[in-house]
mmCIF file of C-alpha atoms (C1' of nucleotides) in Angstrom:
data_model
loop_
_atom_site.group_PDB
_atom_site.id
_atom_site.type_symbol
_atom_site.label_atom_id
_atom_site.label_comp_id
_atom_site.label_asym_id
_atom_site.label_seq_id
_atom_site.Cartn_x
_atom_site.Cartn_y
_atom_site.Cartn_z
ATOM 1 C CA UNK A 1143 156.045 85.271 24.364
ATOM 2 C CA UNK A 1144 157.885 87.531 21.938
ATOM 3 C CA UNK A 1145 158.531 89.854 24.785
ATOM 4 C CA UNK A 1146 159.933 86.992 26.935
ATOM 5 C CA UNK A 1147 162.211 85.960 24.089
ATOM 6 C CA UNK A 1148 163.251 89.618 23.549
ATOM 7 C CA UNK A 1149 164.074 89.788 27.204
ATOM 8 C CA UNK A 1150 166.083 86.855 27.178
ATOM 9 C CA UNK A 1151 168.015 88.128 24.160
ATOM 10 C CA UNK A 1152 168.314 91.376 25.925
ATOM 11 C CA UNK A 1153 169.673 89.618 29.140
ATOM 12 C CA UNK A 1154 172.129 87.442 26.985
ATOM 13 C CA UNK A 1155 173.667 90.711 25.387
ATOM 14 C CA UNK A 1156 174.179 92.386 28.684
ATOM 15 C CA UNK A 1157 175.613 89.402 30.223
ATOM 16 C CA UNK A 1158 178.181 88.932 27.446
ATOM 17 C CA UNK A 1159 178.846 92.698 27.152
ATOM 18 C CA UNK A 1160 179.590 92.721 31.011
ATOM 19 C CA UNK A 1161 181.247 89.314 31.298
ATOM 20 C CA UNK A 1162 184.612 90.841 32.215
ATOM 21 C CA UNK A 1163 182.969 92.692 35.059
ATOM 22 C CA UNK A 1164 181.189 90.076 36.539
ATOM 23 C CA UNK A 1165 183.433 89.157 39.333
ATOM 24 C CA UNK A 1166 183.518 92.640 40.606
ATOM 25 C CA UNK A 1167 179.754 93.344 39.851
ATOM 26 C CA UNK A 1168 178.848 90.076 41.516
ATOM 27 C CA UNK A 1169 179.897 91.453 44.982
ATOM 28 C CA UNK A 1170 177.017 93.944 45.233
ATOM 29 C CA UNK A 1171 178.993 95.969 47.593
ATOM 30 C CA UNK A 1172 179.544 99.229 46.027
ATOM 31 C CA UNK A 1173 177.005 102.061 45.536
ATOM 32 C CA UNK A 1174 177.646 101.732 41.753
ATOM 33 C CA UNK A 1175 176.628 98.066 41.712
ATOM 34 C CA UNK A 1176 173.515 98.668 44.031
ATOM 35 C CA UNK A 1177 172.402 101.421 41.721
ATOM 36 C CA UNK A 1178 172.652 99.349 38.670
ATOM 37 C CA UNK A 1179 170.675 96.558 40.563
ATOM 38 C CA UNK A 1180 167.911 99.071 41.529
ATOM 39 C CA UNK A 1181 167.700 100.240 38.100
ATOM 40 C CA UNK A 1182 167.607 96.769 36.445
ATOM 41 C CA UNK A 1183 165.037 95.350 38.972
ATOM 42 C CA UNK A 1184 162.641 98.248 38.721
ATOM 43 C CA UNK A 1185 162.659 98.390 34.870
ATOM 44 C CA UNK A 1186 161.909 94.760 35.034
ATOM 45 C CA UNK A 1187 159.083 95.336 37.552
ATOM 46 C CA UNK A 1188 157.649 98.230 35.574
ATOM 47 C CA UNK A 1189 157.393 96.239 32.404
ATOM 48 C CA UNK A 1190 156.336 92.823 34.017
ATOM 49 C CA UNK A 1191 154.605 93.255 37.448
ATOM 50 C CA UNK A 1192 151.441 91.164 37.584
ATOM 51 C CA UNK A 1193 148.319 93.324 37.438
ATOM 52 C CA UNK A 1194 146.798 92.761 41.157
ATOM 53 C CA UNK A 1195 144.012 94.380 42.631
ATOM 54 C CA UNK A 1196 145.928 95.742 45.639
ATOM 55 C CA UNK A 1197 148.425 97.272 43.219
ATOM 56 C CA UNK A 1198 145.518 99.370 41.875
ATOM 57 C CA UNK A 1199 144.930 101.224 45.158
ATOM 58 C CA UNK A 1200 146.616 103.758 47.477
ATOM 59 C CA UNK A 1201 144.208 103.052 50.177
ATOM 60 C CA UNK A 1202 146.347 101.990 53.298
ATOM 61 C CA UNK A 1203 143.459 99.564 54.488
ATOM 62 C CA UNK A 1204 143.185 97.694 51.214
ATOM 63 C CA UNK A 1205 147.005 97.300 51.104
ATOM 64 C CA UNK A 1206 146.906 96.089 54.742
ATOM 65 C CA UNK A 1207 144.268 93.542 54.266
ATOM 66 C CA UNK A 1208 146.113 92.252 51.120
ATOM 67 C CA UNK A 1209 149.253 91.739 53.305
ATOM 68 C CA UNK A 1210 147.635 89.829 56.051
ATOM 69 C CA UNK A 1211 146.112 87.717 53.336
ATOM 70 C CA UNK A 1212 149.235 87.170 51.467
ATOM 71 C CA UNK A 1213 151.020 85.845 54.707
ATOM 72 C CA UNK A 1214 152.259 82.365 53.702
ATOM 73 C CA UNK A 1215 149.485 82.403 51.321
ATOM 74 C CA UNK A 1216 149.922 82.167 47.370
ATOM 75 C CA UNK A 1217 148.496 85.127 45.263
ATOM 76 C CA UNK A 1218 146.126 82.893 43.400
ATOM 77 C CA UNK A 1219 144.411 81.873 46.688
ATOM 78 C CA UNK A 1220 144.206 85.241 47.996
ATOM 79 C CA UNK A 1221 142.499 87.022 44.747
ATOM 80 C CA UNK A 1222 139.000 85.441 45.284
ATOM 81 C CA UNK A 1223 138.882 86.021 49.134
ATOM 82 C CA UNK A 1224 140.412 89.527 48.864
ATOM 83 C CA UNK A 1225 137.659 90.575 46.174
ATOM 84 C CA UNK A 1226 134.957 89.244 48.517
ATOM 85 C CA UNK A 1227 136.461 90.636 51.900
ATOM 86 C CA UNK A 1228 136.741 94.267 50.660
ATOM 87 C CA UNK A 1229 133.268 94.032 48.829
ATOM 88 C CA UNK A 1230 131.887 93.149 52.430
ATOM 89 C CA UNK A 1231 134.210 95.326 54.448
ATOM 90 C CA UNK A 1232 135.161 98.170 52.152
ATOM 91 C CA UNK A 1233 136.518 100.220 55.174
ATOM 92 C CA UNK A 1234 138.211 100.045 58.625
ATOM 93 C CA UNK A 1235 135.203 101.218 59.957
ATOM 94 C CA UNK A 1236 132.960 98.638 58.419
ATOM 95 C CA UNK A 1237 135.283 95.832 59.405
ATOM 96 C CA UNK A 1238 135.586 97.199 62.899
ATOM 97 C CA UNK A 1239 131.731 97.225 63.584
ATOM 98 C CA UNK A 1240 131.459 93.463 62.021
ATOM 99 C CA UNK A 1241 130.934 90.463 64.365
ATOM 100 C CA UNK A 1242 133.716 88.022 64.442
ATOM 101 C CA UNK A 1243 131.756 85.120 63.080
ATOM 102 C CA UNK A 1244 131.116 87.078 60.200
ATOM 103 C CA UNK A 1245 134.687 88.024 59.602
ATOM 104 C CA UNK A 1246 135.591 84.489 59.938
ATOM 105 C CA UNK A 1247 132.993 83.294 57.527
ATOM 106 C CA UNK A 1248 134.314 85.410 54.747
ATOM 107 C CA UNK A 1249 137.793 84.345 55.712
ATOM 108 C CA UNK A 1250 136.640 80.782 55.505
ATOM 109 C CA UNK A 1251 138.836 78.794 53.256
ATOM 110 C CA UNK A 1252 141.899 80.932 53.499
ATOM 111 C CA UNK A 1253 143.345 79.362 56.440
ATOM 112 C CA UNK A 1254 145.389 80.746 59.388
ATOM 113 C CA UNK A 1255 142.187 82.080 60.892
ATOM 114 C CA UNK A 1256 144.137 83.935 63.655
ATOM 115 C CA UNK A 1257 144.951 86.275 60.962
ATOM 116 C CA UNK A 1258 141.339 87.377 60.485
ATOM 117 C CA UNK A 1259 140.905 87.671 64.313
ATOM 118 C CA UNK A 1260 143.906 89.762 64.671
ATOM 119 C CA UNK A 1261 143.008 91.937 61.634
ATOM 120 C CA UNK A 1262 139.466 92.405 63.052
ATOM 121 C CA UNK A 1263 140.937 93.333 66.633
ATOM 122 C CA UNK A 1264 143.433 95.749 64.834
ATOM 123 C CA UNK A 1265 140.695 97.382 62.837
ATOM 124 C CA UNK A 1266 138.911 97.777 66.045
ATOM 125 C CA UNK A 1267 142.139 99.514 67.610
ATOM 126 C CA UNK A 1268 142.592 101.773 64.685
ATOM 127 C CA UNK A 1269 138.780 102.740 64.386
ATOM 128 C CA UNK A 1270 138.936 103.469 67.919
ATOM 129 C CA UNK A 1271 141.930 104.878 69.761
ATOM 130 C CA UNK A 1272 143.728 106.042 66.417
ATOM 131 C CA UNK A 1273 140.621 107.784 65.134
ATOM 132 C CA UNK A 1274 140.444 105.698 62.110
ATOM 133 C CA UNK A 1275 143.970 106.699 60.918
ATOM 134 C CA UNK A 1276 146.285 103.811 59.845
ATOM 135 C CA UNK A 1277 149.760 104.354 61.407
ATOM 136 C CA UNK A 1278 152.201 105.548 58.693
ATOM 137 C CA UNK A 1279 155.570 104.111 59.906
ATOM 138 C CA UNK A 1280 156.720 100.592 60.221
ATOM 139 C CA UNK A 1281 157.439 101.047 63.880
ATOM 140 C CA UNK A 1282 153.988 102.291 64.608
ATOM 141 C CA UNK A 1283 152.222 99.717 62.474
ATOM 142 C CA UNK A 1284 154.175 96.948 64.364
ATOM 143 C CA UNK A 1285 152.142 97.666 67.409
ATOM 144 C CA UNK A 1286 149.065 96.301 65.726
ATOM 145 C CA UNK A 1287 148.131 92.764 66.343
ATOM 146 C CA UNK A 1288 148.927 90.500 63.238
ATOM 147 C CA UNK A 1289 151.557 93.055 62.007
ATOM 148 C CA UNK A 1290 155.028 91.860 62.348
ATOM 149 C CA UNK A 1291 158.318 92.755 61.060
ATOM 150 C CA UNK A 1292 157.720 91.905 57.343
ATOM 151 C CA UNK A 1293 154.087 93.124 57.250
ATOM 152 C CA UNK A 1294 154.917 96.544 58.973
ATOM 153 C CA UNK A 1295 157.470 97.097 56.430
ATOM 154 C CA UNK A 1296 155.426 96.193 53.611
ATOM 155 C CA UNK A 1297 152.598 98.372 54.397
ATOM 156 C CA UNK A 1298 154.795 101.194 55.391
ATOM 157 C CA UNK A 1299 156.695 101.241 52.350
ATOM 158 C CA UNK A 1300 153.867 100.393 49.977
ATOM 159 C CA UNK A 1301 151.336 102.811 51.388
ATOM 160 C CA UNK A 1302 153.291 105.508 52.965
ATOM 161 C CA UNK A 1303 156.705 105.434 51.136
ATOM 162 C CA UNK A 1304 158.464 104.469 54.370
ATOM 163 C CA UNK A 1305 162.156 103.718 53.467
ATOM 164 C CA UNK A 1306 162.219 100.306 54.976
ATOM 165 C CA UNK A 1307 163.171 96.975 53.357
ATOM 166 C CA UNK A 1308 160.348 94.094 53.779
ATOM 167 C CA UNK A 1309 161.969 90.744 53.897
ATOM 168 C CA UNK A 1310 159.727 87.847 53.322
ATOM 169 C CA UNK A 1311 160.647 84.242 52.157
ATOM 170 C CA UNK A 1312 161.161 85.238 48.832
ATOM 171 C CA UNK A 1313 163.472 88.339 49.561
ATOM 172 C CA UNK A 1314 165.559 86.152 51.964
ATOM 173 C CA UNK A 1315 165.966 83.455 48.946
ATOM 174 C CA UNK A 1316 166.921 86.352 46.478
ATOM 175 C CA UNK A 1317 169.494 87.945 48.702
ATOM 176 C CA UNK A 1318 170.839 84.458 49.634
ATOM 177 C CA UNK A 1319 171.446 83.595 46.062
ATOM 178 C CA UNK A 1320 172.544 87.214 45.028
ATOM 179 C CA UNK A 1321 175.229 87.275 47.529
ATOM 180 C CA UNK A 1322 175.915 83.575 47.889
ATOM 181 C CA UNK A 1323 175.396 84.184 51.567
ATOM 182 C CA UNK A 1324 175.475 81.046 53.907
ATOM 183 C CA UNK A 1325 171.713 80.474 55.146
ATOM 184 C CA UNK A 1326 172.949 79.851 58.482
ATOM 185 C CA UNK A 1327 174.458 83.384 58.493
ATOM 186 C CA UNK A 1328 170.776 84.437 58.364
ATOM 187 C CA UNK A 1329 168.480 87.130 59.355
ATOM 188 C CA UNK A 1330 170.442 90.128 60.219
ATOM 189 C CA UNK A 1331 172.922 90.117 57.340
ATOM 190 C CA UNK A 1332 170.043 89.455 54.781
ATOM 191 C CA UNK A 1333 167.994 92.419 56.415
ATOM 192 C CA UNK A 1334 171.068 94.681 55.952
ATOM 193 C CA UNK A 1335 171.552 93.724 52.468
ATOM 194 C CA UNK A 1336 167.976 94.157 51.706
ATOM 195 C CA UNK A 1337 168.048 97.519 53.262
ATOM 196 C CA UNK A 1338 171.108 98.440 51.505
ATOM 197 C CA UNK A 1339 169.761 97.478 48.089
ATOM 198 C CA UNK A 1340 166.400 99.372 48.810
ATOM 199 C CA UNK A 1341 165.587 102.185 46.282
ATOM 200 C CA UNK A 1342 164.853 105.077 48.572
ATOM 201 C CA UNK A 1343 162.802 107.076 45.846
ATOM 202 C CA UNK A 1344 160.584 103.935 45.387
ATOM 203 C CA UNK A 1345 160.670 101.847 48.375
ATOM 204 C CA UNK A 1346 157.175 100.160 48.082
ATOM 205 C CA UNK A 1347 157.962 99.383 44.364
ATOM 206 C CA UNK A 1348 161.312 98.061 45.141
ATOM 207 C CA UNK A 1349 160.043 95.843 47.886
ATOM 208 C CA UNK A 1350 157.359 94.425 45.729
ATOM 209 C CA UNK A 1351 159.940 93.769 42.914
ATOM 210 C CA UNK A 1352 161.999 91.815 45.042
ATOM 211 C CA UNK A 1353 159.089 89.628 46.180
ATOM 212 C CA UNK A 1354 157.923 89.502 42.512
ATOM 213 C CA UNK A 1355 161.231 88.260 41.489
ATOM 214 C CA UNK A 1356 161.267 85.655 44.215
ATOM 215 C CA UNK A 1357 157.764 84.583 43.084
ATOM 216 C CA UNK A 1358 158.182 84.366 39.474
ATOM 217 C CA UNK A 1359 161.795 84.176 38.552
ATOM 218 C CA UNK A 1360 164.019 83.202 41.381
ATOM 219 C CA UNK A 1361 162.025 80.301 42.269
ATOM 220 C CA UNK A 1362 162.871 78.104 45.095
ATOM 221 C CA UNK A 1363 163.420 74.931 43.045
ATOM 222 C CA UNK A 1364 164.008 75.608 39.407
ATOM 223 C CA UNK A 1365 164.968 79.416 39.045
ATOM 224 C CA UNK A 1366 164.667 80.762 35.424
ATOM 225 C CA UNK A 1367 168.063 82.629 35.604
ATOM 226 C CA UNK A 1368 167.850 83.169 31.958
ATOM 227 C CA UNK A 1369 164.997 85.468 32.239
ATOM 228 C CA UNK A 1370 166.574 87.293 35.316
ATOM 229 C CA UNK A 1371 166.959 90.998 35.079
ATOM 230 C CA UNK A 1372 169.859 90.983 37.496
ATOM 231 C CA UNK A 1373 171.451 87.602 36.404
ATOM 232 C CA UNK A 1374 174.895 89.218 35.854
ATOM 233 C CA UNK A 1375 174.773 90.434 39.559
ATOM 234 C CA UNK A 1376 174.053 87.064 41.014
ATOM 235 C CA UNK A 1377 176.855 85.179 42.794
ATOM 236 C CA UNK A 1378 175.148 81.891 42.710
ATOM 237 C CA UNK A 1379 173.040 81.578 39.318
ATOM 238 C CA UNK A 1380 170.424 79.385 40.980
ATOM 239 C CA UNK A 1381 172.257 77.423 43.386
ATOM 240 C CA UNK A 1382 170.383 77.526 46.762
ATOM 241 C CA UNK A 1383 170.751 76.104 50.305
ATOM 242 C CA UNK A 1384 169.101 73.049 50.987
ATOM 243 C CA UNK A 1385 166.538 73.348 53.951
ATOM 244 C CA UNK A 1386 165.628 70.401 56.230
ATOM 245 C CA UNK A 1387 162.102 69.311 56.000
ATOM 246 C CA UNK A 1388 159.776 68.310 58.940
ATOM 247 C CA UNK A 1389 158.601 64.878 59.174
ATOM 248 C CA UNK A 1390 154.881 64.442 58.256
ATOM 249 C CA UNK A 1391 152.857 62.244 60.395
ATOM 250 C CA UNK A 1392 149.581 60.326 59.413
ATOM 251 C CA UNK A 1393 146.380 60.281 61.498
ATOM 252 C CA UNK A 1394 142.790 59.164 61.242
ATOM 253 C CA UNK A 1395 139.849 61.415 61.819
ATOM 254 C CA UNK A 1396 136.243 60.541 61.625
ATOM 255 C CA UNK A 1397 133.163 62.955 61.113
ATOM 256 C CA UNK A 1398 129.280 62.182 61.100
ATOM 257 C CA UNK A 1399 127.067 63.345 58.345
ATOM 258 C CA UNK A 1400 123.522 63.779 59.455
ATOM 259 C CA UNK A 1401 120.989 65.687 57.416
ATOM 260 C CA UNK A 1402 117.052 65.809 57.954
ATOM 261 C CA UNK A 1403 114.363 67.230 55.722
ATOM 262 C CA UNK A 1404 111.793 68.890 57.672
ATOM 263 C CA UNK A 1405 109.691 69.559 54.641
ATOM 264 C CA UNK A 1406 110.361 69.884 51.044
ATOM 265 C CA UNK A 1407 113.209 72.044 50.154
ATOM 266 C CA UNK A 1408 114.202 72.699 53.699
ATOM 267 C CA UNK A 1409 117.142 70.581 54.443
ATOM 268 C CA UNK A 1410 119.271 70.858 57.417
ATOM 269 C CA UNK A 1411 122.598 69.487 58.458
ATOM 270 C CA UNK A 1412 123.980 68.717 61.892
ATOM 271 C CA UNK A 1413 127.050 70.741 62.807
ATOM 272 C CA UNK A 1414 128.845 71.541 65.829
ATOM 273 C CA UNK A 1415 130.756 74.560 66.803
ATOM 274 C CA UNK A 1416 134.222 74.217 68.173
ATOM 275 C CA UNK A 1417 135.211 75.735 71.643
ATOM 276 C CA UNK A 1418 135.829 79.559 71.653
ATOM 277 C CA UNK A 1419 139.106 78.508 73.637
ATOM 278 C CA UNK A 1420 140.288 75.669 71.240
ATOM 279 C CA UNK A 1421 143.776 76.113 69.939
ATOM 280 C CA UNK A 1422 142.733 75.194 66.529
ATOM 281 C CA UNK A 1423 140.076 77.085 64.613
ATOM 282 C CA UNK A 1424 138.188 78.122 67.641
ATOM 283 C CA UNK A 1425 134.576 78.938 67.413
ATOM 284 C CA UNK A 1426 134.252 77.488 63.624
ATOM 285 C CA UNK A 1427 131.659 75.052 62.728
ATOM 286 C CA UNK A 1428 132.332 71.701 61.584
ATOM 287 C CA UNK A 1429 130.625 68.283 61.202
ATOM 288 C CA UNK A 1430 130.241 66.247 64.400
ATOM 289 C CA UNK A 1431 133.507 64.629 65.310
ATOM 290 C CA UNK A 1432 133.516 61.046 66.196
ATOM 291 C CA UNK A 1433 136.179 59.369 68.370
ATOM 292 C CA UNK A 1434 138.956 57.522 66.772
ATOM 293 C CA UNK A 1435 138.445 53.840 66.092
ATOM 294 C CA UNK A 1436 134.426 54.361 66.066
ATOM 295 C CA UNK A 1437 134.277 54.349 62.357
ATOM 296 C CA UNK A 1438 131.895 51.555 60.815
ATOM 297 C CA UNK A 1439 132.967 51.074 57.430
ATOM 298 C CA UNK A 1440 129.503 50.377 56.265
ATOM 299 C CA UNK A 1441 128.738 53.905 57.003
ATOM 300 C CA UNK A 1442 131.355 55.415 54.948
ATOM 301 C CA UNK A 1443 130.140 58.019 52.625
ATOM 302 C CA UNK A 1444 133.277 59.558 51.519
ATOM 303 C CA UNK A 1445 136.746 59.732 52.389
ATOM 304 C CA UNK A 1446 139.330 62.442 51.906
ATOM 305 C CA UNK A 1447 142.852 63.769 52.804
ATOM 306 C CA UNK A 1448 143.498 66.798 54.672
ATOM 307 C CA UNK A 1449 146.895 68.295 55.659
ATOM 308 C CA UNK A 1450 147.291 70.425 58.736
ATOM 309 C CA UNK A 1451 150.824 71.530 59.146
ATOM 310 C CA UNK A 1452 152.751 68.498 59.935
ATOM 311 C CA UNK A 1453 150.103 65.923 59.991
ATOM 312 C CA UNK A 1454 148.212 64.354 57.101
ATOM 313 C CA UNK A 1455 144.621 63.190 58.065
ATOM 314 C CA UNK A 1456 142.819 60.547 56.512
ATOM 315 C CA UNK A 1457 139.336 61.619 56.974
ATOM 316 C CA UNK A 1458 136.330 59.392 56.994
ATOM 317 C CA UNK A 1459 132.684 60.971 56.805
ATOM 318 C CA UNK A 1460 130.295 58.531 58.207
ATOM 319 C CA UNK A 1461 126.298 58.789 57.285
ATOM 320 C CA UNK A 1462 123.966 58.398 60.170
ATOM 321 C CA UNK A 1463 120.155 58.652 59.985
ATOM 322 C CA UNK A 1464 118.725 61.880 61.779
ATOM 323 C CA UNK A 1465 117.274 59.900 64.501
ATOM 324 C CA UNK A 1466 120.680 58.566 65.386
ATOM 325 C CA UNK A 1467 121.699 61.959 66.896
ATOM 326 C CA UNK A 1468 121.389 60.550 70.307
ATOM 327 C CA UNK A 1469 123.989 57.997 69.520
ATOM 328 C CA UNK A 1470 126.653 60.413 68.915
ATOM 329 C CA UNK A 1471 129.156 61.580 71.617
ATOM 330 C CA UNK A 1472 127.732 64.200 73.615
ATOM 331 C CA UNK A 1473 128.125 67.875 72.756
ATOM 332 C CA UNK A 1474 126.473 70.959 73.916
ATOM 333 C CA UNK A 1475 127.417 73.095 70.817
ATOM 334 C CA UNK A 1476 125.698 70.907 68.123
ATOM 335 C CA UNK A 1477 123.024 72.430 66.149
ATOM 336 C CA UNK A 1478 120.805 71.688 63.031
ATOM 337 C CA UNK A 1479 121.850 74.275 60.245
ATOM 338 C CA UNK A 1480 119.655 75.015 57.259
ATOM 339 C CA UNK A 1481 121.504 74.106 54.000
ATOM 340 C CA UNK A 1482 121.192 77.574 52.824
ATOM 341 C CA UNK A 1483 122.875 79.139 55.631
ATOM 342 C CA UNK A 1484 125.917 77.060 55.502
ATOM 343 C CA UNK A 1485 127.810 79.514 53.124
ATOM 344 C CA UNK A 1486 127.365 82.290 55.783
ATOM 345 C CA UNK A 1487 128.777 80.092 58.576
ATOM 346 C CA UNK A 1488 132.547 80.189 59.506
ATOM 347 C CA UNK A 1489 133.137 76.571 58.521
ATOM 348 C CA UNK A 1490 136.574 74.871 58.981
ATOM 349 C CA UNK A 1491 138.386 74.127 55.693
ATOM 350 C CA UNK A 1492 137.724 70.598 56.141
ATOM 351 C CA UNK A 1493 134.054 70.844 56.622
ATOM 352 C CA UNK A 1494 133.859 73.213 53.843
ATOM 353 C CA UNK A 1495 135.595 70.584 51.779
ATOM 354 C CA UNK A 1496 133.343 67.644 52.687
ATOM 355 C CA UNK A 1497 130.142 69.633 52.329
ATOM 356 C CA UNK A 1498 131.137 70.675 48.992
ATOM 357 C CA UNK A 1499 131.701 66.972 47.980
ATOM 358 C CA UNK A 1500 128.574 66.030 49.639
ATOM 359 C CA UNK A 1501 126.657 68.459 47.403
ATOM 360 C CA UNK A 1502 125.560 70.865 50.032
ATOM 361 C CA UNK A 1503 127.879 73.794 49.363
ATOM 362 C CA UNK A 1504 128.698 75.484 45.889
ATOM 363 C CA UNK A 1505 131.838 77.455 45.491
ATOM 364 C CA UNK A 1506 134.622 77.930 43.001
ATOM 365 C CA UNK A 1507 137.158 76.199 44.899
ATOM 366 C CA UNK A 1508 137.597 72.485 44.520
ATOM 367 C CA UNK A 1509 140.753 70.300 44.553
ATOM 368 C CA UNK A 1510 141.942 66.941 43.797
ATOM 369 C CA UNK A 1511 142.296 65.639 47.455
ATOM 370 C CA UNK A 1512 139.351 63.521 47.222
ATOM 371 C CA UNK A 1513 140.296 59.889 47.547
ATOM 372 C CA UNK A 1514 137.313 58.093 47.240
ATOM 373 C CA UNK A 1515 133.494 58.544 47.291
ATOM 374 C CA UNK A 1516 131.208 55.770 47.934
ATOM 375 C CA UNK A 1517 127.696 55.167 46.344
ATOM 376 C CA UNK A 1518 126.139 56.188 49.502
ATOM 377 C CA UNK A 1519 122.565 55.516 47.998
ATOM 378 C CA UNK A 1520 123.500 51.759 48.131
ATOM 379 C CA UNK A 1521 122.912 51.619 51.692
ATOM 380 C CA UNK A 1522 120.596 54.326 52.976
ATOM 381 C CA UNK A 1523 118.686 57.464 51.840
ATOM 382 C CA UNK A 1524 121.006 59.932 53.674
ATOM 383 C CA UNK A 1525 122.866 60.807 50.521
ATOM 384 C CA UNK A 1526 121.291 63.528 48.194
ATOM 385 C "C1'" DC B 1284 163.741 80.380 69.057
ATOM 386 C "C1'" DA B 1285 161.194 76.539 67.753
ATOM 387 C "C1'" DC B 1286 156.976 75.467 67.054
ATOM 388 C "C1'" DG B 1287 151.818 75.780 65.839
ATOM 389 C "C1'" DC B 1288 148.739 77.640 62.737
ATOM 390 C "C1'" DG B 1289 145.443 76.005 57.000
ATOM 391 C "C1'" DT B 1290 144.965 75.687 52.555
ATOM 392 C "C1'" DG B 1291 145.356 74.706 47.475
ATOM 393 C "C1'" DG B 1292 148.497 74.441 43.502
ATOM 394 C "C1'" DT B 1293 152.007 71.933 41.622
ATOM 395 C "C1'" DG B 1294 155.840 68.878 39.246
ATOM 396 C "C1'" DT C 1239 149.891 60.597 43.226
ATOM 397 C "C1'" DC C 1240 151.708 63.100 46.908
ATOM 398 C "C1'" DA C 1241 155.196 65.565 49.316
ATOM 399 C "C1'" DC C 1242 156.373 70.127 49.303
ATOM 400 C "C1'" DC C 1243 155.533 74.481 50.387
ATOM 401 C "C1'" DA C 1244 153.875 80.113 49.854
ATOM 402 C "C1'" DA C 1245 153.900 87.885 50.350
ATOM 403 C "C1'" DG C 1246 154.780 85.386 58.865
ATOM 404 C "C1'" DC C 1247 153.047 85.989 63.373
ATOM 405 C "C1'" DG C 1248 152.613 85.260 68.236
ATOM 406 C "C1'" DT C 1249 154.178 82.508 72.109
#
DNA sequence: CACGCGTGGTG
DNA sequence: TCACCAAGCGT
């Protein structure tokens, strides 16, 4: 708190002292302005960077894993999974020789499961044809599945000191605000500006500091300009381009919940595996899916909401007795799973959420998307 | 190049 | 509460 106040005061002083130069400085065009920008930004980063596990390692594999997990995913959501993933697959070799379902099980809950599959495949490429050595340039990294323009630049700069700017959503927003560039004049000019600003001596730290600035100061909605270390170099001071939003649609989805108790303390849940060629969450386990319109309100165990990209699902979980299995739509991939084994299965996020609410999974993650829970005991003994 | 892919935090 | 969206990639 004290530090924050001092920082604000310090920024204020600088701002006042350089008031007269703002018009020139704000262009960020000359080498002097760019040097000042680097110095201010990196000094701020050195003093305020969050202490994150992947910043405590020089292992290219660990940095790689963190970058894949961080794609479109917030730091807080990654922390937990990162620790579990690295504990289970500490090396490229360990990941490469794992079976895909286990990789998916550890990834379960993070979303974008294709990332896990591609990371797994890429690890097998590195362990195999690259003799275990992670490529050391952005260009070479780009060849691996799951590593695109941003991620290749991030890994190359952070792990190997390659002087290439990493431009993610944060950096794009920061550059647009700094330069007052029109968002339509996008991509290329933003990358050129980021590359021109890049600190050649500390490319990894510079890239992370740009992202950190976007993540904690130069926020999308209400940027904290008073705390910004490069405020006096910024053309817009927080104005930002409006982005068109996509229309969300709402759909219903129904799933069946069946449990049986073979003997005391041996409970099984009926699950089904999604086809391995499904476009969505292929090969992952979920509760038996019921056709739309078949939901009997008397069977409702719980209802919850679940959003997938542009669709909001209103999900109903319906209770059935174990001997009603035949009445479900036919499926080859259905199987009774021991309750204790659930945690080791690659479950879809929705199945995980529902099983947690039903008391069959115990994890750290829980959220407020539960809409309603009925007293299932009122109509049958299915509910624990 | 626009779109599909997941999830949990947040104001 | 709920709409929005966050360290992108592949097609």
